[in-house]
Amino acid sequence: MSDILVEQRSMGGSDLGGPLRFQNAIVFWVQCNQVELEKRLSSRTDQMMAKGLANELLDFYERYTQPQLEAGRDIDYTRGIYQAIGYKEFHDWLNLAEDERETQKGEELLRKGVEQLNLVSLRYTKKQIKWIRKRFLQEPTREMPPVYALDASDPDKWNEEVRDRAFSILDAHLKGEPSPVAPLPVEESKREERKAFRCSTCSKVLIGERQWVAHTKSRVHQKLKAKQRKKDRKGDPEEKTQIEK
């Protein structure tokens, strides 16, 4: 372990980093219910289409994608701008000939692209929510500020449920008084304790008991272990050394 990590932990940090830089911090998490979230995502896609998303996609396709395809190069949708949500979902429609985009097939593929965009956007919001919970609420091993939920499900109640509530929480926090609203509770974490083990057979470091078990069952490890046994004829039990933190 580096001297920097040791110093961070001694100051109240954890295996994920140092302590809070600003001690007097709080987090506001603006939320809405799932039904409303899906409606807003769909509405946003409709607005994007109405404002010319299809034309923007075609322009990008003709400027950058089509020349690469004509040069015999494949498009990697896992790298760069091509992995962005809102382009690869329209791949089949964009690859149609210009006159085909105006046919029934073209309309169906465009509609399919819109459906895929909505689906992927919803999936991404779920990943964001999962990340926030894991990072801030699931028994974080590092110091975390309190997180307050603000419900923005009903836009007509924005002032009451979001603005005014946030002001009251912030005002109490700045005055050092109890908050009128309780922060979100820290949830029970299912994450295993982060221990590092070294496999002497493979000269490899594994993080956590689960990774260690999976590694010892792997074909590569078993093959190396068999070669080692054949070489020394000892058949010693597996060397599992915990790395001290």
PDB file of C-alpha atoms in Angstrom:
ATOM      1  CA  MET A   1       0.000   0.000   0.000  1.00  0.00           C
ATOM      2  CA  SER A   2       1.315   3.469  -0.860  1.00  0.00           C
ATOM      3  CA  ASP A   3       2.140   6.067   1.788  1.00  0.00           C
ATOM      4  CA  ILE A   4      -0.560   8.316   0.301  1.00  0.00           C
ATOM      5  CA  LEU A   5      -3.316   5.735   0.895  1.00  0.00           C
ATOM      6  CA  VAL A   6      -2.064   5.139   4.429  1.00  0.00           C
ATOM      7  CA  GLU A   7      -2.213   8.867   5.093  1.00  0.00           C
ATOM      8  CA  GLN A   8      -5.731   9.150   3.621  1.00  0.00           C
ATOM      9  CA  ARG A   9      -7.043   6.356   5.847  1.00  0.00           C
ATOM     10  CA  SER A  10      -5.422   7.856   8.930  1.00  0.00           C
ATOM     11  CA  MET A  11      -7.339  11.078   8.200  1.00  0.00           C
ATOM     12  CA  GLY A  12     -10.695   9.280   8.111  1.00  0.00           C
ATOM     13  CA  GLY A  13     -10.619   7.899   4.579  1.00  0.00           C
ATOM     14  CA  SER A  14     -11.207   4.354   3.359  1.00  0.00           C
ATOM     15  CA  ASP A  15     -10.127   1.931   0.653  1.00  0.00           C
ATOM     16  CA  LEU A  16     -12.018   4.139  -1.844  1.00  0.00           C
ATOM     17  CA  GLY A  17     -10.187   7.359  -1.086  1.00  0.00           C
ATOM     18  CA  GLY A  18      -9.707  10.138   1.416  1.00  0.00           C
ATOM     19  CA  PRO A  19     -12.162  11.907   3.754  1.00  0.00           C
ATOM     20  CA  LEU A  20     -14.586  14.618   2.680  1.00  0.00           C
ATOM     21  CA  ARG A  21     -12.857  17.710   1.380  1.00  0.00           C
ATOM     22  CA  PHE A  22     -15.740  19.917   2.549  1.00  0.00           C
ATOM     23  CA  GLN A  23     -17.035  18.716   5.914  1.00  0.00           C
ATOM     24  CA  ASN A  24     -20.149  20.892   6.006  1.00  0.00           C
ATOM     25  CA  ALA A  25     -21.701  19.391   2.864  1.00  0.00           C
ATOM     26  CA  ILE A  26     -25.129  17.914   2.148  1.00  0.00           C
ATOM     27  CA  VAL A  27     -26.590  16.249  -0.955  1.00  0.00           C
ATOM     28  CA  PHE A  28     -30.011  16.926  -2.493  1.00  0.00           C
ATOM     29  CA  TRP A  29     -31.335  14.059  -4.621  1.00  0.00           C
ATOM     30  CA  VAL A  30     -34.197  15.251  -6.840  1.00  0.00           C
ATOM     31  CA  GLN A  31     -36.382  12.217  -7.590  1.00  0.00           C
ATOM     32  CA  CYS A  32     -39.692  11.273  -9.197  1.00  0.00           C
ATOM     33  CA  ASN A  33     -41.750   8.093  -9.242  1.00  0.00           C
ATOM     34  CA  GLN A  34     -41.095   5.458 -11.899  1.00  0.00           C
ATOM     35  CA  VAL A  35     -44.311   6.023 -13.853  1.00  0.00           C
ATOM     36  CA  GLU A  36     -43.654   9.741 -14.142  1.00  0.00           C
ATOM     37  CA  LEU A  37     -40.020   9.127 -15.043  1.00  0.00           C
ATOM     38  CA  GLU A  38     -40.976   6.893 -17.961  1.00  0.00           C
ATOM     39  CA  LYS A  39     -43.507   9.467 -19.191  1.00  0.00           C
ATOM     40  CA  ARG A  40     -40.875  12.218 -19.087  1.00  0.00           C
ATOM     41  CA  LEU A  41     -38.314  10.139 -20.925  1.00  0.00           C
ATOM     42  CA  SER A  42     -40.816   9.326 -23.667  1.00  0.00           C
ATOM     43  CA  SER A  43     -41.915  12.961 -23.883  1.00  0.00           C
ATOM     44  CA  ARG A  44     -38.299  14.116 -24.154  1.00  0.00           C
ATOM     45  CA  THR A  45     -37.697  11.721 -27.050  1.00  0.00           C
ATOM     46  CA  ASP A  46     -40.820  13.004 -28.819  1.00  0.00           C
ATOM     47  CA  GLN A  47     -39.595  16.588 -28.396  1.00  0.00           C
ATOM     48  CA  MET A  48     -36.169  15.673 -29.754  1.00  0.00           C
ATOM     49  CA  MET A  49     -37.744  14.064 -32.818  1.00  0.00           C
ATOM     50  CA  ALA A  50     -40.008  17.079 -33.350  1.00  0.00           C
ATOM     51  CA  LYS A  51     -36.987  19.402 -33.231  1.00  0.00           C
ATOM     52  CA  GLY A  52     -35.105  17.498 -35.922  1.00  0.00           C
ATOM     53  CA  LEU A  53     -33.227  14.626 -34.309  1.00  0.00           C
ATOM     54  CA  ALA A  54     -33.632  12.441 -37.412  1.00  0.00           C
ATOM     55  CA  ASN A  55     -32.035  15.102 -39.632  1.00  0.00           C
ATOM     56  CA  GLU A  56     -29.146  15.536 -37.183  1.00  0.00           C
ATOM     57  CA  LEU A  57     -28.538  11.786 -37.209  1.00  0.00           C
ATOM     58  CA  LEU A  58     -28.556  11.708 -41.003  1.00  0.00           C
ATOM     59  CA  ASP A  59     -26.132  14.617 -41.189  1.00  0.00           C
ATOM     60  CA  PHE A  60     -23.703  12.863 -38.826  1.00  0.00           C
ATOM     61  CA  TYR A  61     -24.112   9.602 -40.712  1.00  0.00           C
ATOM     62  CA  GLU A  62     -23.327  11.182 -44.081  1.00  0.00           C
ATOM     63  CA  ARG A  63     -20.359  13.173 -42.751  1.00  0.00           C
ATOM     64  CA  TYR A  64     -18.620  10.567 -40.633  1.00  0.00           C
ATOM     65  CA  THR A  65     -20.162   7.077 -40.705  1.00  0.00           C
ATOM     66  CA  GLN A  66     -20.854   6.591 -44.391  1.00  0.00           C
ATOM     67  CA  PRO A  67     -17.297   7.453 -45.521  1.00  0.00           C
ATOM     68  CA  GLN A  68     -15.909   4.849 -43.093  1.00  0.00           C
ATOM     69  CA  LEU A  69     -18.331   2.197 -44.334  1.00  0.00           C
ATOM     70  CA  GLU A  70     -17.470   2.979 -47.958  1.00  0.00           C
ATOM     71  CA  ALA A  71     -13.793   2.598 -47.055  1.00  0.00           C
ATOM     72  CA  GLY A  72     -14.528  -0.908 -45.767  1.00  0.00           C
ATOM     73  CA  ARG A  73     -14.117  -0.053 -42.075  1.00  0.00           C
ATOM     74  CA  ASP A  74     -16.547  -1.420 -39.500  1.00  0.00           C
ATOM     75  CA  ILE A  75     -18.210   0.915 -37.003  1.00  0.00           C
ATOM     76  CA  ASP A  76     -17.413   0.138 -33.371  1.00  0.00           C
ATOM     77  CA  TYR A  77     -20.425   1.204 -31.327  1.00  0.00           C
ATOM     78  CA  THR A  78     -18.557   0.639 -28.063  1.00  0.00           C
ATOM     79  CA  ARG A  79     -16.038   3.461 -28.553  1.00  0.00           C
ATOM     80  CA  GLY A  80     -16.049   7.228 -28.805  1.00  0.00           C
ATOM     81  CA  ILE A  81     -19.101   9.169 -29.925  1.00  0.00           C
ATOM     82  CA  TYR A  82     -20.617   6.021 -31.415  1.00  0.00           C
ATOM     83  CA  GLN A  83     -21.412   4.613 -27.977  1.00  0.00           C
ATOM     84  CA  ALA A  84     -23.534   7.646 -27.085  1.00  0.00           C
ATOM     85  CA  ILE A  85     -27.219   7.016 -26.482  1.00  0.00           C
ATOM     86  CA  GLY A  86     -29.271   8.312 -29.392  1.00  0.00           C
ATOM     87  CA  TYR A  87     -27.239   7.225 -32.420  1.00  0.00           C
ATOM     88  CA  LYS A  88     -26.604   3.491 -32.496  1.00  0.00           C
ATOM     89  CA  GLU A  89     -30.304   2.852 -31.784  1.00  0.00           C
ATOM     90  CA  PHE A  90     -31.048   4.128 -35.319  1.00  0.00           C
ATOM     91  CA  HIS A  91     -28.387   2.013 -37.025  1.00  0.00           C
ATOM     92  CA  ASP A  92     -30.785  -0.008 -39.220  1.00  0.00           C
ATOM     93  CA  TRP A  93     -32.689   3.082 -40.373  1.00  0.00           C
ATOM     94  CA  LEU A  94     -29.544   5.061 -41.146  1.00  0.00           C
ATOM     95  CA  ASN A  95     -28.082   2.228 -43.231  1.00  0.00           C
ATOM     96  CA  LEU A  96     -31.062   2.236 -45.574  1.00  0.00           C
ATOM     97  CA  ALA A  97     -30.730   3.805 -48.995  1.00  0.00           C
ATOM     98  CA  GLU A  98     -32.096   7.348 -49.153  1.00  0.00           C
ATOM     99  CA  ASP A  99     -35.256   6.369 -51.079  1.00  0.00           C
ATOM    100  CA  GLU A 100     -35.895   3.416 -48.728  1.00  0.00           C
ATOM    101  CA  ARG A 101     -36.129   5.707 -45.694  1.00  0.00           C
ATOM    102  CA  GLU A 102     -39.352   7.098 -47.140  1.00  0.00           C
ATOM    103  CA  THR A 103     -41.000   3.680 -47.485  1.00  0.00           C
ATOM    104  CA  GLN A 104     -43.079   1.785 -44.956  1.00  0.00           C
ATOM    105  CA  LYS A 105     -39.988  -0.222 -44.030  1.00  0.00           C
ATOM    106  CA  GLY A 106     -38.119   3.007 -43.353  1.00  0.00           C
ATOM    107  CA  GLU A 107     -40.904   4.341 -41.160  1.00  0.00           C
ATOM    108  CA  GLU A 108     -41.004   1.088 -39.188  1.00  0.00           C
ATOM    109  CA  LEU A 109     -37.228   1.133 -38.620  1.00  0.00           C
ATOM    110  CA  LEU A 110     -37.372   4.786 -37.560  1.00  0.00           C
ATOM    111  CA  ARG A 111     -40.158   3.977 -35.101  1.00  0.00           C
ATOM    112  CA  LYS A 112     -38.103   1.022 -33.852  1.00  0.00           C
ATOM    113  CA  GLY A 113     -35.177   3.375 -33.282  1.00  0.00           C
ATOM    114  CA  VAL A 114     -37.355   5.679 -31.197  1.00  0.00           C
ATOM    115  CA  GLU A 115     -38.548   2.731 -29.113  1.00  0.00           C
ATOM    116  CA  GLN A 116     -34.972   1.583 -28.593  1.00  0.00           C
ATOM    117  CA  LEU A 117     -33.927   5.088 -27.579  1.00  0.00           C
ATOM    118  CA  ASN A 118     -36.650   5.171 -24.926  1.00  0.00           C
ATOM    119  CA  LEU A 119     -35.700   1.707 -23.692  1.00  0.00           C
ATOM    120  CA  VAL A 120     -31.972   2.437 -23.460  1.00  0.00           C
ATOM    121  CA  SER A 121     -32.608   5.810 -21.778  1.00  0.00           C
ATOM    122  CA  LEU A 122     -34.773   4.130 -19.149  1.00  0.00           C
ATOM    123  CA  ARG A 123     -32.137   1.447 -18.600  1.00  0.00           C
ATOM    124  CA  TYR A 124     -29.511   4.161 -18.149  1.00  0.00           C
ATOM    125  CA  THR A 125     -31.583   5.996 -15.528  1.00  0.00           C
ATOM    126  CA  LYS A 126     -31.858   2.742 -13.557  1.00  0.00           C
ATOM    127  CA  LYS A 127     -28.073   2.402 -13.670  1.00  0.00           C
ATOM    128  CA  GLN A 128     -27.721   5.975 -12.427  1.00  0.00           C
ATOM    129  CA  ILE A 129     -30.087   5.362  -9.513  1.00  0.00           C
ATOM    130  CA  LYS A 130     -28.254   2.149  -8.649  1.00  0.00           C
ATOM    131  CA  TRP A 131     -24.925   3.994  -8.721  1.00  0.00           C
ATOM    132  CA  ILE A 132     -26.207   6.743  -6.412  1.00  0.00           C
ATOM    133  CA  ARG A 133     -27.554   4.232  -3.899  1.00  0.00           C
ATOM    134  CA  LYS A 134     -24.377   2.187  -3.948  1.00  0.00           C
ATOM    135  CA  ARG A 135     -22.134   5.239  -3.730  1.00  0.00           C
ATOM    136  CA  PHE A 136     -23.981   7.196  -1.036  1.00  0.00           C
ATOM    137  CA  LEU A 137     -26.442   4.939   0.791  1.00  0.00           C
ATOM    138  CA  GLN A 138     -25.273   1.336   0.967  1.00  0.00           C
ATOM    139  CA  GLU A 139     -23.079   1.442   4.062  1.00  0.00           C
ATOM    140  CA  PRO A 140     -20.310   3.428   2.395  1.00  0.00           C
ATOM    141  CA  THR A 141     -16.923   2.657   3.886  1.00  0.00           C
ATOM    142  CA  ARG A 142     -15.853   6.246   3.450  1.00  0.00           C
ATOM    143  CA  GLU A 143     -17.241   9.395   5.021  1.00  0.00           C
ATOM    144  CA  MET A 144     -20.362  10.622   3.219  1.00  0.00           C
ATOM    145  CA  PRO A 145     -22.582  13.705   3.578  1.00  0.00           C
ATOM    146  CA  PRO A 146     -26.278  13.246   4.422  1.00  0.00           C
ATOM    147  CA  VAL A 147     -28.535  12.741   1.393  1.00  0.00           C
ATOM    148  CA  TYR A 148     -31.993  14.337   1.295  1.00  0.00           C
ATOM    149  CA  ALA A 149     -34.664  13.199  -1.176  1.00  0.00           C
ATOM    150  CA  LEU A 150     -36.780  15.821  -2.931  1.00  0.00           C
ATOM    151  CA  ASP A 151     -39.873  14.581  -4.784  1.00  0.00           C
ATOM    152  CA  ALA A 152     -40.338  16.244  -8.177  1.00  0.00           C
ATOM    153  CA  SER A 153     -43.033  13.852  -9.431  1.00  0.00           C
ATOM    154  CA  ASP A 154     -45.643  16.634  -9.635  1.00  0.00           C
ATOM    155  CA  PRO A 155     -44.345  19.772 -11.402  1.00  0.00           C
ATOM    156  CA  ASP A 156     -47.246  21.772  -9.950  1.00  0.00           C
ATOM    157  CA  LYS A 157     -45.831  21.138  -6.471  1.00  0.00           C
ATOM    158  CA  TRP A 158     -42.225  22.027  -7.333  1.00  0.00           C
ATOM    159  CA  ASN A 159     -42.064  25.025  -5.011  1.00  0.00           C
ATOM    160  CA  GLU A 160     -43.598  23.151  -2.096  1.00  0.00           C
ATOM    161  CA  GLU A 161     -41.918  19.759  -2.460  1.00  0.00           C
ATOM    162  CA  VAL A 162     -38.542  20.745  -3.885  1.00  0.00           C
ATOM    163  CA  ARG A 163     -37.572  24.408  -3.604  1.00  0.00           C
ATOM    164  CA  ASP A 164     -39.047  25.282  -0.194  1.00  0.00           C
ATOM    165  CA  ARG A 165     -38.083  21.959   1.353  1.00  0.00           C
ATOM    166  CA  ALA A 166     -34.496  22.285   0.114  1.00  0.00           C
ATOM    167  CA  PHE A 167     -34.298  25.838   1.504  1.00  0.00           C
ATOM    168  CA  SER A 168     -35.563  24.726   4.917  1.00  0.00           C
ATOM    169  CA  ILE A 169     -33.068  21.844   5.089  1.00  0.00           C
ATOM    170  CA  LEU A 170     -30.196  24.053   3.990  1.00  0.00           C
ATOM    171  CA  ASP A 171     -31.121  26.841   6.391  1.00  0.00           C
ATOM    172  CA  ALA A 172     -31.184  24.448   9.351  1.00  0.00           C
ATOM    173  CA  HIS A 173     -27.900  22.916   8.266  1.00  0.00           C
ATOM    174  CA  LEU A 174     -26.159  26.299   8.055  1.00  0.00           C
ATOM    175  CA  LYS A 175     -27.468  27.252  11.489  1.00  0.00           C
ATOM    176  CA  GLY A 176     -26.383  23.954  13.017  1.00  0.00           C
ATOM    177  CA  GLU A 177     -29.964  23.062  13.881  1.00  0.00           C
ATOM    178  CA  PRO A 178     -31.773  19.702  13.427  1.00  0.00           C
ATOM    179  CA  SER A 179     -33.127  19.268   9.912  1.00  0.00           C
ATOM    180  CA  PRO A 180     -36.933  19.476   9.528  1.00  0.00           C
ATOM    181  CA  VAL A 181     -36.638  16.523   7.128  1.00  0.00           C
ATOM    182  CA  ALA A 182     -34.759  13.314   7.886  1.00  0.00           C
ATOM    183  CA  PRO A 183     -32.021  12.291   5.432  1.00  0.00           C
ATOM    184  CA  LEU A 184     -32.305   9.028   3.549  1.00  0.00           C
ATOM    185  CA  PRO A 185     -31.228   6.067   5.699  1.00  0.00           C
ATOM    186  CA  VAL A 186     -28.058   4.186   4.933  1.00  0.00           C
ATOM    187  CA  GLU A 187     -29.005   0.815   3.463  1.00  0.00           C
ATOM    188  CA  GLU A 188     -27.516  -2.544   4.287  1.00  0.00           C
ATOM    189  CA  SER A 189     -24.718  -3.331   1.887  1.00  0.00           C
ATOM    190  CA  LYS A 190     -24.260  -6.736   0.289  1.00  0.00           C
ATOM    191  CA  ARG A 191     -20.720  -5.917  -0.746  1.00  0.00           C
ATOM    192  CA  GLU A 192     -18.174  -8.315   0.678  1.00  0.00           C
ATOM    193  CA  GLU A 193     -15.229  -7.088   2.713  1.00  0.00           C
ATOM    194  CA  ARG A 194     -12.475  -5.945   0.377  1.00  0.00           C
ATOM    195  CA  LYS A 195      -9.575  -8.290   1.161  1.00  0.00           C
ATOM    196  CA  ALA A 196      -6.714  -8.887  -1.242  1.00  0.00           C
ATOM    197  CA  PHE A 197      -5.221 -12.350  -1.734  1.00  0.00           C
ATOM    198  CA  ARG A 198      -2.192 -13.422  -3.735  1.00  0.00           C
ATOM    199  CA  CYS A 199      -2.080 -16.672  -5.670  1.00  0.00           C
ATOM    200  CA  SER A 200       1.535 -17.852  -5.651  1.00  0.00           C
ATOM    201  CA  THR A 201       0.843 -20.317  -8.457  1.00  0.00           C
ATOM    202  CA  CYS A 202      -0.300 -17.671 -10.923  1.00  0.00           C
ATOM    203  CA  SER A 203       1.447 -14.642  -9.366  1.00  0.00           C
ATOM    204  CA  LYS A 204      -1.879 -12.871  -9.373  1.00  0.00           C
ATOM    205  CA  VAL A 205      -3.698 -10.691  -6.829  1.00  0.00           C
ATOM    206  CA  LEU A 206      -7.441 -11.282  -6.279  1.00  0.00           C
ATOM    207  CA  ILE A 207      -9.755  -8.843  -4.493  1.00  0.00           C
ATOM    208  CA  GLY A 208     -12.360 -10.499  -2.275  1.00  0.00           C
ATOM    209  CA  GLU A 209     -13.224 -14.081  -1.362  1.00  0.00           C
ATOM    210  CA  ARG A 210     -15.561 -14.445  -4.337  1.00  0.00           C
ATOM    211  CA  GLN A 211     -12.855 -13.593  -6.859  1.00  0.00           C
ATOM    212  CA  TRP A 212     -10.460 -15.969  -5.115  1.00  0.00           C
ATOM    213  CA  VAL A 213     -12.870 -18.913  -5.327  1.00  0.00           C
ATOM    214  CA  ALA A 214     -13.648 -18.194  -8.989  1.00  0.00           C
ATOM    215  CA  HIS A 215      -9.944 -17.943  -9.776  1.00  0.00           C
ATOM    216  CA  THR A 216      -9.036 -21.272  -8.145  1.00  0.00           C
ATOM    217  CA  LYS A 217     -11.749 -22.982 -10.199  1.00  0.00           C
ATOM    218  CA  SER A 218     -10.616 -21.434 -13.477  1.00  0.00           C
ATOM    219  CA  ARG A 219      -9.103 -23.558 -16.223  1.00  0.00           C
ATOM    220  CA  VAL A 220      -5.922 -21.470 -16.414  1.00  0.00           C
ATOM    221  CA  HIS A 221      -5.241 -21.813 -12.696  1.00  0.00           C
ATOM    222  CA  GLN A 222      -5.947 -25.544 -12.658  1.00  0.00           C
ATOM    223  CA  LYS A 223      -3.616 -26.068 -15.599  1.00  0.00           C
ATOM    224  CA  LEU A 224      -0.775 -24.134 -13.941  1.00  0.00           C
ATOM    225  CA  LYS A 225      -1.365 -25.954 -10.659  1.00  0.00           C
ATOM    226  CA  ALA A 226      -1.181 -29.328 -12.402  1.00  0.00           C
ATOM    227  CA  LYS A 227       2.107 -28.363 -14.045  1.00  0.00           C
ATOM    228  CA  GLN A 228       3.466 -27.270 -10.679  1.00  0.00           C
ATOM    229  CA  ARG A 229       2.455 -30.549  -9.016  1.00  0.00           C
ATOM    230  CA  LYS A 230       4.004 -32.518 -11.835  1.00  0.00           C
ATOM    231  CA  LYS A 231       7.206 -30.560 -11.475  1.00  0.00           C
ATOM    232  CA  ASP A 232       7.756 -30.814  -7.744  1.00  0.00           C
ATOM    233  CA  ARG A 233       5.627 -33.932  -6.998  1.00  0.00           C
ATOM    234  CA  LYS A 234       4.616 -32.442  -3.689  1.00  0.00           C
ATOM    235  CA  GLY A 235       0.977 -31.609  -4.229  1.00  0.00           C
ATOM    236  CA  ASP A 236       0.997 -28.890  -1.560  1.00  0.00           C
ATOM    237  CA  PRO A 237      -2.350 -27.250  -0.681  1.00  0.00           C
ATOM    238  CA  GLU A 238      -3.177 -24.012  -2.471  1.00  0.00           C
ATOM    239  CA  GLU A 239      -1.100 -21.059  -1.336  1.00  0.00           C
ATOM    240  CA  LYS A 240      -3.546 -18.325  -0.349  1.00  0.00           C
ATOM    241  CA  THR A 241      -1.865 -15.337   1.249  1.00  0.00           C
ATOM    242  CA  GLN A 242      -3.875 -12.370   2.476  1.00  0.00           C
ATOM    243  CA  ILE A 243      -2.195  -9.092   1.679  1.00  0.00           C
ATOM    244  CA  GLU A 244      -1.976  -6.851   4.710  1.00  0.00           C
ATOM    245  CA  LYS A 245      -3.500  -3.431   4.336  1.00  0.00           C
TER     246      LYS A 245
END
